[in-house]
Short mmCIF file of C-alpha atoms in Angstrom, two decimals:
data_model
loop_
_atom_site.label_atom_id
_atom_site.label_comp_id
_atom_site.label_asym_id
_atom_site.label_seq_id
_atom_site.Cartn_x
_atom_site.Cartn_y
_atom_site.Cartn_z
CA MET A 216 -3.84 12.12 2.23
CA SER A 217 -4.90 12.67 5.79
CA SER A 218 -7.52 15.30 6.24
CA SER A 219 -6.98 17.39 9.30
CA TYR A 220 -7.52 20.99 10.29
CA TYR A 221 -4.07 21.99 9.14
CA ASP A 222 -3.95 19.80 6.04
CA ILE A 223 -3.30 22.13 3.14
CA ASP A 224 -4.83 19.67 0.68
CA ALA A 225 -8.06 19.52 2.65
CA ILE A 226 -8.19 23.33 2.70
CA LEU A 227 -7.58 23.57 -1.03
CA THR A 228 -10.19 20.89 -1.67
CA ASP A 229 -12.74 22.90 0.26
CA ALA A 230 -11.81 26.01 -1.68
CA GLN A 231 -12.96 24.55 -4.99
CA LYS A 232 -16.01 26.14 -6.56
CA VAL A 233 -19.41 24.51 -6.72
CA PRO A 234 -22.39 25.91 -8.65
CA THR A 235 -24.88 27.24 -6.12
CA THR A 236 -28.37 28.61 -6.75
CA PHE A 237 -29.85 31.01 -4.20
CA GLU A 238 -33.42 30.32 -3.18
CA LEU A 239 -34.06 33.61 -1.35
CA ASP A 240 -33.44 37.30 -1.87
CA ILE A 241 -30.58 38.26 0.37
CA PRO A 242 -30.06 41.97 1.06
CA ALA A 243 -26.59 43.46 0.67
CA LEU A 244 -25.00 40.25 -0.54
CA GLY A 245 -24.91 41.50 -4.10
CA TYR A 246 -21.16 41.90 -4.07
CA LEU A 247 -20.89 38.18 -4.60
CA ASP A 248 -22.45 38.76 -8.02
CA ASN A 249 -20.43 41.88 -8.88
CA ALA A 250 -23.19 44.21 -7.80
CA ALA A 251 -22.03 45.63 -4.51
CA GLY A 252 -24.71 47.13 -2.29
CA HIS A 253 -27.59 45.49 -4.09
CA THR A 254 -29.82 42.66 -3.07
CA LEU A 255 -28.82 39.20 -4.24
CA LYS A 256 -31.90 37.98 -6.11
CA SER A 257 -33.25 34.52 -5.57
CA GLY A 258 -32.51 32.20 -8.44
CA THR A 259 -29.04 33.64 -8.96
CA ARG A 260 -26.51 31.03 -9.87
CA LEU A 261 -23.03 31.52 -8.52
CA ASP A 262 -19.85 29.51 -8.21
CA LEU A 263 -19.04 29.52 -4.53
CA PRO A 264 -16.31 27.70 -2.62
CA LEU A 265 -17.41 24.34 -1.33
CA TRP A 266 -17.00 25.23 2.33
CA LEU A 267 -19.34 28.21 1.95
CA SER A 268 -22.00 26.63 -0.20
CA GLU A 269 -22.04 23.54 1.99
CA MET A 270 -22.78 25.66 5.07
CA LEU A 271 -25.46 27.59 3.20
CA ALA A 272 -27.05 24.46 1.85
CA VAL A 273 -27.37 22.66 5.15
CA SER A 274 -28.62 25.69 7.06
CA SER A 275 -32.26 26.67 6.65
CA THR A 276 -34.38 29.69 7.38
CA ALA A 277 -35.46 29.48 10.97
CA SER A 278 -38.82 31.15 10.87
CA SER A 279 -42.02 30.15 12.66
CA THR A 280 -44.42 31.50 10.05
CA THR A 281 -43.02 30.07 6.80
CA PRO A 282 -42.08 26.45 6.28
CA SER A 283 -38.34 26.00 6.56
CA LYS A 284 -36.52 26.29 3.31
CA SER A 285 -32.84 25.96 2.56
CA LEU A 286 -30.98 29.06 1.53
CA VAL A 287 -29.34 27.62 -1.53
CA THR A 288 -29.37 24.49 -3.64
CA LEU A 289 -26.19 22.83 -4.83
CA ASP A 290 -25.53 21.36 -8.22
CA LEU A 291 -22.93 18.87 -9.26
CA PRO A 292 -19.72 20.73 -10.15
CA PRO A 293 -18.81 20.62 -13.85
CA SER A 294 -15.83 18.37 -13.10
CA LEU A 295 -18.24 15.65 -11.97
CA ALA A 296 -20.78 16.22 -14.75
CA PRO A 297 -22.21 13.22 -16.61
CA ARG A 298 -20.03 14.07 -19.60
CA VAL A 299 -16.88 13.56 -17.52
CA MET A 300 -18.32 10.41 -15.96
CA ASN A 301 -18.93 8.97 -19.41
CA ALA A 302 -15.40 9.80 -20.48
CA LEU A 303 -14.04 8.12 -17.36
CA LYS A 304 -16.19 5.09 -18.00
CA ALA A 305 -14.93 4.85 -21.56
CA ASP A 306 -11.23 5.20 -20.79
CA PRO A 307 -10.07 6.35 -17.38
CA LYS A 308 -6.50 6.79 -18.52
CA SER A 309 -7.17 9.35 -21.21
CA VAL A 310 -8.93 11.93 -19.02
CA ASP A 311 -6.92 14.91 -17.83
CA LEU A 312 -8.21 15.09 -14.28
CA ARG A 313 -5.96 17.97 -13.34
CA ALA A 314 -7.56 20.20 -15.94
CA LEU A 315 -10.97 19.38 -14.48
CA ALA A 316 -10.06 19.97 -10.87
CA GLN A 317 -6.76 19.98 -9.04
CA HIS A 318 -8.27 18.01 -6.20
CA PHE A 319 -10.55 15.92 -8.33
CA TYR A 320 -10.97 12.93 -6.05
CA GLY A 321 -11.02 15.11 -2.94
CA LEU A 322 -13.85 17.10 -4.47
CA GLY A 323 -15.57 13.88 -5.44
CA GLU A 324 -15.31 12.59 -1.90
CA ARG A 325 -16.82 15.76 -0.47
CA ILE A 326 -19.58 15.88 -3.06
CA LEU A 327 -20.47 12.26 -2.41
CA GLU A 328 -20.98 13.20 1.22
CA LEU A 329 -23.59 15.73 0.14
CA PHE A 330 -25.26 13.95 -2.77
CA GLU A 331 -26.26 10.37 -2.99
CA GLU A 332 -24.82 9.59 -6.39
CA ASP A 333 -24.19 5.88 -6.63
CA GLU A 334 -23.17 6.14 -10.24
CA VAL A 335 -20.54 8.80 -9.60
CA CYS A 336 -19.21 6.80 -6.68
CA ASN A 337 -18.86 3.70 -8.85
CA VAL A 338 -17.14 5.54 -11.66
CA LEU A 339 -14.74 7.33 -9.34
CA MET A 340 -13.73 4.14 -7.59
CA ALA A 341 -13.27 2.27 -10.84
CA SER A 342 -11.17 4.98 -12.41
CA TRP A 343 -9.08 5.43 -9.26
CA ARG A 344 -8.27 1.75 -9.36
CA LYS A 345 -7.45 1.72 -13.07
CA ARG A 346 -5.36 4.83 -12.97
CA ALA A 347 -3.55 3.70 -9.81
CA ALA A 348 -2.21 0.67 -11.64
CA GLU A 349 -1.00 2.91 -14.45
CA ILE A 350 0.57 5.31 -11.97
CA SER A 351 2.52 2.56 -10.27
CA ASP A 352 3.83 1.36 -13.63
CA HIS A 353 5.06 4.83 -14.44
CA ALA A 354 6.50 5.32 -10.97
CA SER A 355 8.55 2.17 -11.25
CA GLN A 356 9.77 3.11 -14.72
CA VAL A 357 10.98 6.55 -13.71
CA GLY A 358 14.58 6.56 -12.64
CA GLN A 359 15.18 2.96 -13.53
CA GLY A 360 18.48 2.48 -15.26
CA GLY A 361 19.45 6.04 -14.36
CA ARG A 362 17.52 7.61 -17.21
CA GLY A 363 15.85 9.99 -14.84
CA GLY A 364 13.26 11.36 -17.25
CA MET A 365 10.20 9.75 -18.74
CA ALA A 366 10.88 6.85 -21.00
CA SER A 367 7.69 6.86 -23.02
CA GLY A 368 6.21 9.88 -24.71
CA ASP A 369 2.58 9.24 -23.83
CA GLY A 370 3.53 8.88 -20.16
CA VAL A 371 4.21 12.59 -19.89
CA GLU A 372 0.70 13.39 -21.01
CA PHE A 373 -0.81 11.01 -18.48
CA LEU A 374 1.34 12.17 -15.59
CA ARG A 375 0.51 15.79 -16.27
CA GLY A 376 -3.16 14.95 -15.87
CA LEU A 377 -2.86 13.49 -12.37
CA ASP A 378 -4.80 15.14 -9.59
CA GLU A 379 -3.33 15.70 -6.12
CA TRP A 380 -4.30 12.32 -4.69
CA GLU A 381 -2.74 10.61 -7.64
CA ARG A 382 0.41 12.69 -7.41
CA ASP A 383 0.68 11.67 -3.78
CA LEU A 384 0.29 8.03 -4.78
CA PHE A 385 2.88 8.44 -7.51
CA ARG A 386 5.30 9.93 -5.01
CA ARG A 387 4.76 7.08 -2.58
CA CYS A 388 5.30 4.42 -5.23
CA HIS A 389 8.37 6.15 -6.48
CA ASP A 390 9.80 6.60 -2.98
CA SER A 391 9.35 2.97 -2.02
CA GLY A 392 10.92 1.83 -5.27
CA LYS A 393 13.77 4.25 -4.78
CA ALA A 394 14.38 3.15 -1.19
CA MET A 395 14.61 -0.37 -2.50
CA ARG A 396 17.15 0.53 -5.16
CA VAL A 397 19.17 2.55 -2.67
CA TRP A 398 19.33 -0.45 -0.37
CA MET A 399 20.35 -2.77 -3.19
CA GLY A 400 23.06 -0.31 -4.14
CA GLU A 401 24.29 -0.20 -0.57
CA VAL A 402 24.58 -3.94 -0.45
CA LYS A 403 26.87 -3.76 -3.43
CA LYS A 404 29.12 -1.15 -1.84
CA ASN A 405 29.88 -3.09 1.33
CA MET B 151 3.11 14.03 7.36
CA ALA B 152 4.77 14.93 10.61
CA LEU B 153 7.00 11.87 10.61
CA PRO B 154 9.94 11.95 8.22
CA LEU B 155 9.67 8.23 7.62
CA PRO B 156 6.72 6.55 5.92
CA PRO B 157 4.81 3.98 7.97
CA GLY B 158 6.25 0.51 8.03
CA LEU B 159 9.81 -0.66 7.76
CA THR B 160 12.31 0.71 5.29
CA PRO B 161 14.33 -1.75 3.19
CA THR B 162 17.37 -1.15 5.38
CA GLU B 163 15.42 -2.07 8.49
CA VAL B 164 14.04 -5.18 6.84
CA ALA B 165 17.55 -6.22 5.86
CA PHE B 166 18.67 -5.62 9.44
CA LEU B 167 15.95 -7.94 10.74
CA CYS B 168 16.90 -10.46 8.11
CA GLU B 169 20.38 -10.71 9.59
CA MET B 170 18.85 -12.57 12.52
CA GLU B 171 18.01 -15.49 10.23
CA MET B 172 20.03 -18.62 10.91
CA VAL B 173 22.29 -19.86 8.14
CA THR B 174 24.61 -22.83 8.01
CA VAL B 175 28.34 -22.20 7.92
CA ILE B 176 31.30 -24.46 7.35
CA PRO B 177 33.96 -23.08 9.71
CA ARG B 178 37.63 -22.98 8.79
CA GLN B 179 38.77 -22.11 12.30
CA LYS B 180 37.80 -23.12 15.79
CA LEU B 181 35.62 -20.78 17.76
CA GLU B 182 34.28 -21.34 21.24
CA SER B 183 30.61 -20.84 22.00
CA LEU B 184 29.54 -17.18 22.21
CA ASN B 185 26.93 -16.04 24.68
CA LEU B 186 24.60 -13.92 22.56
CA LEU B 187 21.31 -12.36 23.55
CA GLY B 188 19.47 -14.94 21.48
CA GLY B 189 21.22 -17.78 23.30
CA PRO B 190 24.68 -19.31 23.06
CA THR B 191 25.98 -20.23 19.63
CA GLN B 192 27.30 -23.68 18.99
CA PRO B 193 31.08 -23.92 19.16
CA LEU B 194 32.69 -24.02 15.71
CA ARG B 195 34.76 -27.11 14.96
CA PRO B 196 35.96 -27.37 11.37
CA PRO B 197 34.74 -28.95 9.21
CA HIS B 198 31.43 -29.55 10.98
CA ARG B 199 28.45 -27.60 9.73
CA THR B 200 27.03 -25.22 12.29
CA PRO B 201 24.01 -22.92 12.29
CA LEU B 202 24.84 -19.29 13.04
CA PRO B 203 22.93 -16.01 12.76
CA LEU B 204 23.47 -14.38 9.39
CA TRP B 205 25.24 -11.31 10.75
CA LEU B 206 27.84 -13.42 12.52
CA ALA B 207 28.23 -15.66 9.51
CA LEU B 208 28.82 -12.60 7.30
CA LEU B 209 31.43 -11.33 9.73
CA LEU B 210 33.27 -14.64 9.75
CA LYS B 211 32.96 -14.89 5.99
CA ARG B 212 34.51 -11.46 5.55
CA GLN B 213 37.39 -12.50 7.80
CA ARG B 214 37.69 -15.74 5.84
CA ARG B 215 37.11 -17.83 8.91
CA ALA B 216 34.07 -19.61 7.50
CA ASN B 217 32.15 -20.42 4.36
CA ILE B 218 28.39 -20.00 4.13
CA LEU B 219 26.38 -22.91 2.85
CA PRO B 220 23.55 -21.49 0.74
CA PRO B 221 20.03 -22.64 1.69
CA PRO B 222 18.56 -25.25 -0.67
CA TRP B 223 15.92 -22.88 -2.05
CA LEU B 224 18.65 -20.56 -3.32
CA LEU B 225 19.99 -23.17 -5.73
CA PRO B 226 19.32 -22.38 -9.39
CA SER B 227 17.26 -25.54 -9.87
CA SER B 228 14.98 -24.72 -6.96
CA LEU B 229 14.58 -21.09 -8.02
CA GLU B 230 13.71 -22.26 -11.52
CA ARG B 231 10.98 -24.50 -10.17
CA ILE B 232 9.60 -21.66 -8.06
CA LEU B 233 9.65 -19.33 -11.05
CA LYS B 234 7.80 -21.92 -13.10
CA GLN B 235 5.25 -22.21 -10.34
CA GLU B 236 4.82 -18.43 -10.33
CA THR B 237 4.50 -17.98 -14.07
CA ASP B 238 3.01 -21.19 -15.47
CA VAL B 239 1.39 -23.34 -12.82
CA LYS B 240 -0.33 -20.69 -10.77
CA PRO B 241 0.01 -17.33 -12.49
CA GLN B 242 -2.58 -15.76 -10.20
CA THR B 243 -1.17 -16.44 -6.76
CA PHE B 244 2.18 -16.16 -5.07
CA SER B 245 4.12 -19.35 -4.51
CA PRO B 246 3.36 -20.67 -1.02
CA PRO B 247 5.66 -20.04 1.93
CA PRO B 248 7.56 -22.99 3.40
CA PRO B 249 5.44 -25.24 5.61
CA HIS B 250 5.65 -24.62 9.31
CA PRO B 251 8.50 -26.83 10.60
CA TYR B 252 6.73 -27.65 13.84
CA LEU B 253 3.63 -29.77 13.68
CA ILE B 254 0.47 -27.75 14.27
CA ARG B 255 -1.68 -29.88 16.55
CA SER B 256 -5.22 -29.30 17.68
CA SER B 257 -4.00 -28.34 21.12
CA PRO B 258 -2.20 -25.00 20.92
CA SER B 259 1.47 -25.01 21.78
CA HIS B 260 4.08 -22.27 21.95
CA THR B 261 5.70 -23.40 18.70
CA ASP B 262 2.57 -22.46 16.72
CA THR B 263 3.29 -18.77 16.84
CA ILE B 264 7.02 -18.85 16.08
CA SER B 265 7.61 -16.84 12.93
CA PRO B 266 10.62 -15.68 10.91
CA PRO B 267 13.39 -14.88 11.70
CA PHE B 268 13.12 -17.43 14.51
CA LEU B 269 12.35 -20.30 12.15
CA PRO B 270 15.33 -22.04 10.57
CA SER B 271 14.08 -21.32 7.04
CA SER B 272 17.46 -20.61 5.50
CA THR B 273 19.76 -23.22 7.00
CA ALA B 274 21.17 -26.04 4.92
CA ASN B 275 18.32 -28.39 5.88
CA ALA B 276 15.52 -25.92 5.08
CA PRO B 277 13.00 -27.18 2.52
CA SER B 278 13.75 -26.34 -1.10
CA ASP B 279 11.17 -25.05 -3.61
CA TYR B 280 9.69 -22.60 -1.12
CA LEU B 281 10.56 -18.95 -0.77
CA PRO B 282 10.86 -18.07 2.92
CA TYR B 283 9.80 -14.75 4.40
CA HIS B 284 13.19 -13.09 3.96
CA TRP B 285 14.01 -14.57 0.55
CA LEU B 286 14.76 -11.42 -1.40
CA GLU B 287 17.01 -9.71 1.11
CA LEU B 288 18.78 -12.93 2.10
CA GLY B 289 19.39 -13.76 -1.54
CA GLU B 290 20.78 -10.32 -2.26
CA ILE B 291 22.99 -10.29 0.82
CA LEU B 292 24.39 -13.73 0.09
CA LEU B 293 24.99 -12.85 -3.54
CA GLU B 294 27.04 -9.87 -2.49
CA ALA B 295 28.87 -11.34 0.48
CA CYS B 296 29.66 -14.83 -0.69
CA SER B 297 28.96 -15.30 -4.37
CA ASP B 298 31.90 -17.73 -4.39
CA ASP B 299 29.94 -20.08 -2.09
CA LEU B 300 26.89 -20.13 -4.37
CA GLN B 301 26.29 -22.35 -7.34
CA GLU B 302 26.20 -20.27 -10.54
CA PRO B 303 25.81 -16.87 -8.87
CA GLY B 304 25.04 -15.19 -12.19
CA ARG B 305 22.07 -17.44 -12.82
CA VAL B 306 20.87 -17.05 -9.25
CA ARG B 307 20.99 -13.29 -9.63
CA THR B 308 18.97 -13.38 -12.84
CA LEU B 309 16.42 -15.77 -11.37
CA LEU B 310 16.02 -13.65 -8.25
CA ARG B 311 15.44 -10.58 -10.38
CA ASP B 312 12.89 -12.41 -12.52
CA LEU B 313 11.08 -13.68 -9.46
CA ARG B 314 11.01 -10.24 -7.96
CA GLU B 315 9.56 -8.71 -11.11
CA VAL B 316 6.92 -11.38 -11.55
CA ARG B 317 5.81 -11.05 -7.96
CA MET B 318 5.85 -7.25 -7.92
CA ALA B 319 3.63 -7.26 -11.01
CA LYS B 320 1.23 -9.59 -9.20
CA MET B 321 1.25 -7.35 -6.17
CA ARG B 322 0.53 -4.25 -8.22
CA GLY B 323 -2.18 -6.05 -10.14
CA SER B 324 -3.79 -7.34 -6.97
CA THR B 325 -5.61 -4.06 -6.38
CA LYS B 326 -6.96 -3.77 -9.89
CA ASP B 327 -9.53 -6.46 -10.34
CA LEU B 328 -11.15 -6.86 -6.95
CA GLU B 329 -14.67 -5.64 -6.44
CA GLY B 330 -14.89 -5.21 -2.70
CA GLY B 331 -11.82 -3.06 -2.39
CA GLY B 332 -9.59 -5.57 -0.62
CA VAL B 333 -6.49 -7.13 -2.08
CA SER B 334 -6.24 -10.78 -2.95
CA SER B 335 -4.36 -13.00 -0.55
CA LEU B 336 -0.83 -11.85 0.10
CA MET B 337 0.16 -15.24 1.49
CA GLY B 338 3.75 -16.07 0.64
CA VAL B 339 4.84 -12.47 0.14
CA GLY B 340 8.23 -11.68 1.63
CA ALA B 341 9.20 -8.94 4.05
CA MET B 342 11.03 -6.86 1.47
CA GLU B 343 8.16 -7.07 -0.97
CA VAL B 344 5.76 -5.88 1.70
CA SER B 345 8.08 -2.99 2.37
CA GLU B 346 8.21 -2.09 -1.30
CA GLY B 347 4.54 -2.55 -2.06
CA ARG B 348 3.16 -0.97 1.08
CA GLY B 349 3.15 2.60 -0.22
CA PHE B 350 1.16 1.73 -3.30
CA ILE B 351 -1.32 -0.71 -1.82
CA VAL B 352 -2.05 1.39 1.23
CA GLY B 353 -2.44 4.44 -1.00
CA VAL B 354 -4.91 2.75 -3.32
CA MET B 355 -6.88 1.29 -0.43
CA ASP B 356 -6.97 4.66 1.30
CA GLY B 357 -8.38 6.29 -1.81
CA LEU B 358 -11.02 3.64 -2.30
CA ARG B 359 -12.00 3.82 1.34
CA LYS B 360 -12.38 7.59 1.19
CA LEU B 361 -14.39 7.54 -2.02
CA GLY B 362 -16.63 4.82 -0.65
CA SER B 363 -16.92 6.22 2.85
CA SER B 364 -20.15 8.14 2.32
CA ARG B 365 -21.78 5.17 0.68
CA GLU B 366 -20.62 2.98 3.52
CA ALA B 367 -22.01 5.45 6.05
CA ALA B 368 -25.35 5.47 4.23
CA ARG B 369 -25.44 1.69 4.21
CA ARG B 370 -24.73 1.54 7.94
CA GLU B 371 -27.44 4.07 8.65
CA LYS B 372 -29.89 2.08 6.61
CA GLU B 373 -28.99 -1.10 8.44
CA ASP B 374 -29.43 0.65 11.76
CA ASP B 375 -32.83 1.97 10.72
CA GLU B 376 -33.99 -1.44 9.60
CA GLY B 377 -32.66 -2.99 12.74
CA ILE B 378 -34.49 -0.66 15.09
CA GLY B 379 -37.79 -2.59 15.11
CA GLY B 380 -36.33 -5.88 16.26
CA ALA B 381 -33.16 -4.73 17.90
CA GLY B 382 -34.77 -2.58 20.55
CA GLU B 383 -35.57 -5.49 22.83
CA ASP B 384 -32.20 -7.07 22.31
CA ASP B 385 -30.52 -3.86 23.36
CA GLU B 386 -32.47 -3.84 26.59
CA GLU B 387 -31.53 -7.41 27.30
CA GLU B 388 -27.91 -6.62 26.65
CA ASP B 389 -28.10 -3.68 28.99
CA GLU B 390 -29.52 -5.87 31.70
CA GLU B 391 -26.80 -8.42 31.20
CA MET B 392 -24.23 -5.72 31.42
CA GLY B 393 -25.84 -4.55 34.65
CA PHE B 394 -25.57 -7.93 36.30
CA GLU B 395 -21.92 -8.28 35.59
#
């Protein structure tokens, strides 16, 4: 979960789309909106990768005559919409985060850097905590007693809905549990 | 993820460290004192009880030159009391570690900082009813190597497994209900449990820290802004003090 220049997860997180509204007419940028060669009209709403829209949003028109104005405005991505937040508040375990965004928490982290959304921050932290406990339960169940597969039917559903952070956590829990069992097995061999 | 090993010690490494713990043996043969790195061992004179490092005791046990005397906390009665403490008396916290054998006085002395495996927490005169730092691995090793020296090895095995499960559940739950993002006190947790729980706890904490990082940054900024009015003079004073040094 480290974010560095070469971290593939950080790159993929930045590649997720965010709704962006252009505030200015931009000549020759129409190809973004499937109209190559035309001017991109102001007020156009496009889904752009986070890394691009972030740069556009923080940069402003550097002109001495007009007051400075940002190129685009960002909106909350649909995966962090109030509807999702309410669902997470109601029952964090039943939401399929992977369907919303592969890097759900990563996206949340980046968005929280740009927006001051206390509510979203609270909900994300609470659901991370709740789901982490569930993940660790599943991770310790898997492979115990040599069954290998999932023991409970509803577990499959939940595990399929994990985002990348959660998968990483699952892997860690599982690995530490496995290392422990391997050691205990070794003790028995000697 | 450049390193093949996760941070922290693996269970095998923890077990290796655990073999430095002192245990009490009842020798069956004479053995002169050995000059080890950790100091000379006491000469073995059957049937006098002698403290030896666990690895040497295991070696002698395997060669049938000695019997290992299990530490008092590994007796079924003691384990039962600890389990009761964990489940009924104080279901929220871990059972406390054994008290420090050397008196902690107000004046600091070199014995204050001695920690396992340099404390005799698993010899025959160790206190019962407390789980020492290396309880899980020591218990497992002794169960495998010398179950014939233990009282009711089957019961001990079951009790150890129960204890481990109860305490792992507590450890996993410790991240769930705290507001600030820290974990509740991990006092009394053994080395092997730390090794097993590290991945999960560090992972959860990392996630919470990342999600809360922007809020934290905003809070810091705000504090700095508020502090500017009064702090300006203080800063100057500090600078001057630094200059005089």
